Coordinates of C-alpha atoms in Angstrom, one line a residue:
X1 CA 0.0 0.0 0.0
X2 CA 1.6 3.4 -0.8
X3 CA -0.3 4.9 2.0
X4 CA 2.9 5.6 4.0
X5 CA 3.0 6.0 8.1
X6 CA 4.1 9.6 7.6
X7 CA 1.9 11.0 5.5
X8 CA -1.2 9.1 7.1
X9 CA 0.4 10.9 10.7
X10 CA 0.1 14.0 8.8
X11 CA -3.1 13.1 7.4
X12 CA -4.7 12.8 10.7
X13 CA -3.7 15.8 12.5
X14 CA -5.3 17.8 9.8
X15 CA -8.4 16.0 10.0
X16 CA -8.1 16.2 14.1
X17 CA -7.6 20.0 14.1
X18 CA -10.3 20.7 11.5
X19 CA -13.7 22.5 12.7
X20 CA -16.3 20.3 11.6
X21 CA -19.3 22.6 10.2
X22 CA -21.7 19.1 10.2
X23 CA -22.5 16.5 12.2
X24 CA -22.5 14.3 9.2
X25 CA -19.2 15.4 7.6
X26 CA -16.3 13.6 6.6
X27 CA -12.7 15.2 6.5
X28 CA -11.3 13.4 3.3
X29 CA -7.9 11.9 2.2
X30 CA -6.5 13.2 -1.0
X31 CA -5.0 9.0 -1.5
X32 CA -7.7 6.8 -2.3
X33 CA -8.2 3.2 -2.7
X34 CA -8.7 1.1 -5.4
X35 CA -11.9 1.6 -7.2
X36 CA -11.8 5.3 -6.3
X37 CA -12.3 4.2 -2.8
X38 CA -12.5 7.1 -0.4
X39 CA -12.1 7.4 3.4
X40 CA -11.5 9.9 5.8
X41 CA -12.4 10.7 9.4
X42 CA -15.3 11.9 11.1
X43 CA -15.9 14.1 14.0
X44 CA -15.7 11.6 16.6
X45 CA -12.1 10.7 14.6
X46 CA -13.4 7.7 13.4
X47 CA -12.2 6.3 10.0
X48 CA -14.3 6.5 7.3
X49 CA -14.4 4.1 4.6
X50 CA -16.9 4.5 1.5
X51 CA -17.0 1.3 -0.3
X52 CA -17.9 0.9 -3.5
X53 CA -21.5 -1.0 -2.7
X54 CA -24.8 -1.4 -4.1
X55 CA -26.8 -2.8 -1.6
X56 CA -24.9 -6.3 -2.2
X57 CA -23.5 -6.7 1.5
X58 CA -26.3 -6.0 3.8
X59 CA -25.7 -3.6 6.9
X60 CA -24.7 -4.3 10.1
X61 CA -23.2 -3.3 13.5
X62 CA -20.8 -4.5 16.0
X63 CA -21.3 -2.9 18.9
X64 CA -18.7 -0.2 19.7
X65 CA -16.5 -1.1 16.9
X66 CA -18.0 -1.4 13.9
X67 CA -20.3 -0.4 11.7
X68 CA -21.4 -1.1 7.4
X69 CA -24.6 1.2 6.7
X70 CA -27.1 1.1 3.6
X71 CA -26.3 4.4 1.1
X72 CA -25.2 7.8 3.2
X73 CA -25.1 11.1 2.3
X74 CA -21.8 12.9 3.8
X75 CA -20.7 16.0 3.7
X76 CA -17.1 16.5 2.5
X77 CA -15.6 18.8 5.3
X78 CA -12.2 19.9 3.0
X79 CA -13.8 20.2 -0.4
X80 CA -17.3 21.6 0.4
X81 CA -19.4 19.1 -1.3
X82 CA -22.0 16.0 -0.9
X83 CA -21.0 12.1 -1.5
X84 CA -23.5 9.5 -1.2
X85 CA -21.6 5.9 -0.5
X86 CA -22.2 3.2 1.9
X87 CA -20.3 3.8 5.1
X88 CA -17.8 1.7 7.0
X89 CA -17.2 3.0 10.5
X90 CA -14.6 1.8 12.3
X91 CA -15.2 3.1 16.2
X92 CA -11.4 3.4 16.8
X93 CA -9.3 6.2 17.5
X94 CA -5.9 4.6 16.9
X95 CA -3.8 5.4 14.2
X96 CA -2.1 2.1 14.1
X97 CA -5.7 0.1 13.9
X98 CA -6.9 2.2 11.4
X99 CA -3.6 1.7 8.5
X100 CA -4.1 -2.4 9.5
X101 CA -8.0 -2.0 8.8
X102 CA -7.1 0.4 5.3
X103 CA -4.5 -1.7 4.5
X104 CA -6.5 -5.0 4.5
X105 CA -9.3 -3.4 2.4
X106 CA -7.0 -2.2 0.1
X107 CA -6.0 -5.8 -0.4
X108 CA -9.6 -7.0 -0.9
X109 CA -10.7 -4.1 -3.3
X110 CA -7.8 -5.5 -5.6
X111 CA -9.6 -8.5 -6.7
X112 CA -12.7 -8.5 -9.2
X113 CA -14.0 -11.1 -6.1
X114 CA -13.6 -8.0 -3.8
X115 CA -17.7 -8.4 -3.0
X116 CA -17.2 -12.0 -1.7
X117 CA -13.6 -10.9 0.0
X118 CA -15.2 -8.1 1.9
X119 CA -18.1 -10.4 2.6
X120 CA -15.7 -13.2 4.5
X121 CA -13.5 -10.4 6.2
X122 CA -16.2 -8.6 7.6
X123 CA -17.5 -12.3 9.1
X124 CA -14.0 -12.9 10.5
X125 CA -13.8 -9.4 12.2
X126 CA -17.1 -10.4 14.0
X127 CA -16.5 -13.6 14.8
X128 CA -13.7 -12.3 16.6
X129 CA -15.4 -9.6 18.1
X130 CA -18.2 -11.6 19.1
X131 CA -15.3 -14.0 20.6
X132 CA -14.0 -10.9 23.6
X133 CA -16.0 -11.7 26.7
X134 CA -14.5 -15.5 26.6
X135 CA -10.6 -14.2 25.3
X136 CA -8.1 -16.4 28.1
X137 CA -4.7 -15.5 27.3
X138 CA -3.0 -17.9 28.3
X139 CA -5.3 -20.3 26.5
X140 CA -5.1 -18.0 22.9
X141 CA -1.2 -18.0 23.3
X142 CA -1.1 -21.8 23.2
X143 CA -3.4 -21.6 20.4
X144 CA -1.4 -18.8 18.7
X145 CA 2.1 -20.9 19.9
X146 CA 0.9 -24.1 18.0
X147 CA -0.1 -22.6 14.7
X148 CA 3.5 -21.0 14.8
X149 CA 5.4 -24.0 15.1
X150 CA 2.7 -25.9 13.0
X151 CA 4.0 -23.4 9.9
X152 CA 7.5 -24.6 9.9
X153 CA 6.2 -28.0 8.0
X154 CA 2.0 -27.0 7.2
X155 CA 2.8 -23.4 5.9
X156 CA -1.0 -23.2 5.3
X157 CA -2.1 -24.4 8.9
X158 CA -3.1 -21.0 9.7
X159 CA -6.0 -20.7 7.6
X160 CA -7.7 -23.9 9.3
X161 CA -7.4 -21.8 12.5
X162 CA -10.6 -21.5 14.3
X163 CA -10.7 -19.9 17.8
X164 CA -14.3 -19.2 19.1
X165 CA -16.1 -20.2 22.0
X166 CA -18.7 -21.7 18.9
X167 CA -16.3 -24.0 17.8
X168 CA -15.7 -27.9 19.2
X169 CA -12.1 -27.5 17.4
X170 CA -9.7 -25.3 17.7
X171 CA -7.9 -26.5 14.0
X172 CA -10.3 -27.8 11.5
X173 CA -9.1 -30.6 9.3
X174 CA -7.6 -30.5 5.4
X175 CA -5.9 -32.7 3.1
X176 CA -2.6 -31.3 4.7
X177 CA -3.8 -31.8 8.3
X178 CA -6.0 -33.6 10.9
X179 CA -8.1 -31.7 13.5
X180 CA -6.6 -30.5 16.4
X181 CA -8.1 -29.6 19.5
X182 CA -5.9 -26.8 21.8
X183 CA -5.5 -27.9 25.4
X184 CA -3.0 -25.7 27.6
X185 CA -2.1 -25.6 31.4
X186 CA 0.2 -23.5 33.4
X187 CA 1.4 -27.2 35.2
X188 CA 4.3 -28.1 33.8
X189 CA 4.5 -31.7 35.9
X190 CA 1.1 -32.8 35.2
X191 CA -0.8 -32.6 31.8
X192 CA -5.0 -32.5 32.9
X193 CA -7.1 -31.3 30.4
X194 CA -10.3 -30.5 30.4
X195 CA -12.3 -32.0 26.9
X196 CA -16.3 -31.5 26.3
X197 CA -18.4 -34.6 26.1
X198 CA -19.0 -32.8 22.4
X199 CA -15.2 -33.3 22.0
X200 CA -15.0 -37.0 22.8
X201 CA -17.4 -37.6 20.3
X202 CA -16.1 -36.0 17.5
X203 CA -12.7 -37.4 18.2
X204 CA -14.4 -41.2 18.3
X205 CA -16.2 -39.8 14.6
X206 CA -13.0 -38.3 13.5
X207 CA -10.4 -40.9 14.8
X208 CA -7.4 -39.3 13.2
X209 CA -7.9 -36.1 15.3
X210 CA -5.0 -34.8 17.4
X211 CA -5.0 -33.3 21.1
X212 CA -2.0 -30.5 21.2
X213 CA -1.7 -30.1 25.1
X214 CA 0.2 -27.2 25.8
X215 CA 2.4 -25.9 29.0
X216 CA 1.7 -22.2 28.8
X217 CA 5.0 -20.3 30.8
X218 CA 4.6 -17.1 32.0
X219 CA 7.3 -14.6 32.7
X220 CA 7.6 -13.8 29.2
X221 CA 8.2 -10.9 27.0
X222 CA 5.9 -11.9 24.0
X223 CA 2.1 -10.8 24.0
X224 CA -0.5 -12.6 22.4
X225 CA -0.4 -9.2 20.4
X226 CA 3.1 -9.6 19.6
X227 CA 2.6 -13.2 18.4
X228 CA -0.2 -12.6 16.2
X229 CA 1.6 -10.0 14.6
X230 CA 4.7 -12.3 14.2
X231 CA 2.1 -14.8 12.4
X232 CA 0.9 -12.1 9.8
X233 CA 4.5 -11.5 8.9
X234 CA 4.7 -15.2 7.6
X235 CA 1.9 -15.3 5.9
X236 CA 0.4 -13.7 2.7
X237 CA -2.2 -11.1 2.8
X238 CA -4.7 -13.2 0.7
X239 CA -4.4 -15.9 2.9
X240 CA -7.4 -16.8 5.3
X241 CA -5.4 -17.3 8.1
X242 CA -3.8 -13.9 7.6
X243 CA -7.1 -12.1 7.7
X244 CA -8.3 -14.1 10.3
X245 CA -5.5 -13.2 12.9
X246 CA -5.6 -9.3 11.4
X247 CA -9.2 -9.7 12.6
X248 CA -8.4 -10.3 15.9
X249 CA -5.7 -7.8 16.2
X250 CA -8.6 -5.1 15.7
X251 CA -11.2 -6.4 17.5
X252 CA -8.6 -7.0 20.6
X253 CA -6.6 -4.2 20.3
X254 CA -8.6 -2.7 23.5
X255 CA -7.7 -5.7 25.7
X256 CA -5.5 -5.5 28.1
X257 CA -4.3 -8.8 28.8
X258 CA -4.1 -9.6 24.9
X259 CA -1.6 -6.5 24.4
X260 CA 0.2 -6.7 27.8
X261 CA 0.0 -10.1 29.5
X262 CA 3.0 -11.9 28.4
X263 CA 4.9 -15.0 28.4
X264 CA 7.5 -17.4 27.2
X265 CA 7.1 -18.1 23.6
X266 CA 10.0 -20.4 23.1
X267 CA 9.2 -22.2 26.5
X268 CA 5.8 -22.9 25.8
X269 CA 6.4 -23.9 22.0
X270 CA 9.3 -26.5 23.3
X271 CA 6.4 -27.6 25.3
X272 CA 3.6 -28.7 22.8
X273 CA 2.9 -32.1 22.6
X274 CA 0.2 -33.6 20.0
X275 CA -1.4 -36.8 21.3
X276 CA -3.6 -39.3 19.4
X277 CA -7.1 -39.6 20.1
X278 CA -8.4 -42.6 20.6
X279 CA -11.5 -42.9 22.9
X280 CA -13.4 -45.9 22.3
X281 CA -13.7 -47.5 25.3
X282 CA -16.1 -44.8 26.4
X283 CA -19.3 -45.2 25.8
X284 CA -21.3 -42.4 23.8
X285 CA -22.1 -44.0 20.6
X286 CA -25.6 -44.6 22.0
X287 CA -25.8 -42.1 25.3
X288 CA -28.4 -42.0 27.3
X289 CA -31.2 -39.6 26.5
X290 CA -30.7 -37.7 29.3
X291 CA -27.0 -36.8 28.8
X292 CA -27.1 -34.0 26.9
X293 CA -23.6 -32.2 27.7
X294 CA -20.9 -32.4 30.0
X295 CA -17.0 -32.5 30.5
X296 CA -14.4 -34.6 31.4
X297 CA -10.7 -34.2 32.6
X298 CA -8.6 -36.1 31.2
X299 CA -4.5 -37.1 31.8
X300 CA -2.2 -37.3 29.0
X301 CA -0.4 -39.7 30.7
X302 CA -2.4 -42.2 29.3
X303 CA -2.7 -40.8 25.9
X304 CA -0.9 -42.7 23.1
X305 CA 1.6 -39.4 21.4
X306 CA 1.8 -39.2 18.1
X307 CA 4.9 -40.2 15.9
X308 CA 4.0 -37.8 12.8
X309 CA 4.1 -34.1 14.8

């Protein structure tokens, strides 16, 4: 993107010392983005971004970060005229948040697929918004810590990465690689895991299914921030996986213990262990009709570890 640091810095302290004259105005970038994309800042000094839509992406709202509205009328602050576009509002003030969010959707609006790309981002950015109340660092750092030493042999892993509290695994499966479920613990003497009756029995469907259990060290210098961003710099911006983690470095960006809660990354990646999962002598092929959810803890000491990760 030749939308440099600099010249957005110098961008924004116009647009923050302007006197807005309407509520509804928009203080406007000379740069644009592809497809004569505009954006700019409001008076709240939120960006801006016009997309080039037709009604093809219905509207909607994430509460205090986001929002896509149907067609807009805005007044142009520096140029004293009306645009009519549909609106996305990001509802963050940081300069840094706002060249990863313009940078990504200058990457989408690229493609002649840019209506399905925008589509699949926008899902990503609220699935991981949707994702905040139930965010455990220690417990997305594993997560984050196996994808990264996953990509030294699956360079693609990260696109199968699926972190929500929705999901029964953490790694869905591909040609490349079986599902793997995320376990971590801080106890690095005794691996007890905690698996979801749901779990068992996808891992008795799905017998080829791993269990990464995880010691999670704290004491650290590395951030789940800081290891998200060291993912994106491996992968391609096309990628799933790359939009997928960019998503949660906006939607997270306000957390504190995702920006400054840190820990060991090359003590807890030394750590990971994937374990087969093999859990037929439990019965819940035919449960009773009365079970209908539960968990179980389980030791890996009497798990069978894998020979191929």
């Amino acid at each position: 993107m030749s939308l440099f640091k600099k010249e957005y810095d110098q961008f924004l302290e116009k647009a923050q010392k302007h006197n807005f004259k309407s509520p509804d105005g928009i203080f406007i970038n000379d740069f644009s983005l592809p497809k004569d994309t505009i954006f700019g800042i409001d008076i709240n000094n939120f960006l801006i971004i016009i997309l080039p839509l037709n009604n093809q992406i219905s509207g909607f709202q994430i509460k205090d970060f986001m929002r896509l509205k149907d067609k807009t009328v805005f007044f142009v602050e520096n140029d004293n005229k009306k645009i009519i576009g549909s609106p996305l509002i990001f509802k963050r003030k940081n300069k840094n948040d706002h060249l990863s969010l313009l940078s990504q959707i200058n990457q989408i609006l690229k493609s002649d697929e840019y209506l399905n790309l925008l589509a699949q981002y926008f899902d990503f950015l609220q699935k991981a918004h949707n994702s905040r109340n139930n965010f455990n660092s220690a417990a997305f750092f594993a997560e984050a810590c196996t994808i990264l030493k996953l990509l030294k042999t699956l360079p693609h892993i990260a696109d199968q990465w699926d972190s929500s509290a929705n999901s029964t695994i953490d790694i869905a499966p591909s040609e490349l690689n079986p599902a793997i479920e995320v376990k971590s613990t801080i106890n690095e003497f005794e691996r007890i895991h905690t698996l979801s009756i749901h779990q068992i029995k996808y891992f008795q469907r799905n017998i080829n299914s791993l269990l990464a259990s995880v010691v999670v060290f704290h004491d650290g210098a590395v951030s789940c921030k800081s290891i998200c961003e060291k993912l994106i710099s491996r992968l391609k911006p096309d990628e799933r996986g790359y939009k997928y983690i960019q998503g949660f470095l906006l939607a997270y960006s306000d957390i504190t213990s995702f920006t400054e809660s840190c820990f060991d990354e090359g003590m807890t990646i030394n750590s990971i262990r994937f374990y087969e999962t093999q859990f037929d002598d439990l019965p819940l092929n035919n449960p009773p009709k009365w079970l209908i959810g539960g968990n179980l803890k389980i030791s890996t000491d009497f798990l069978k570890e894998s020979k191929n990760f």
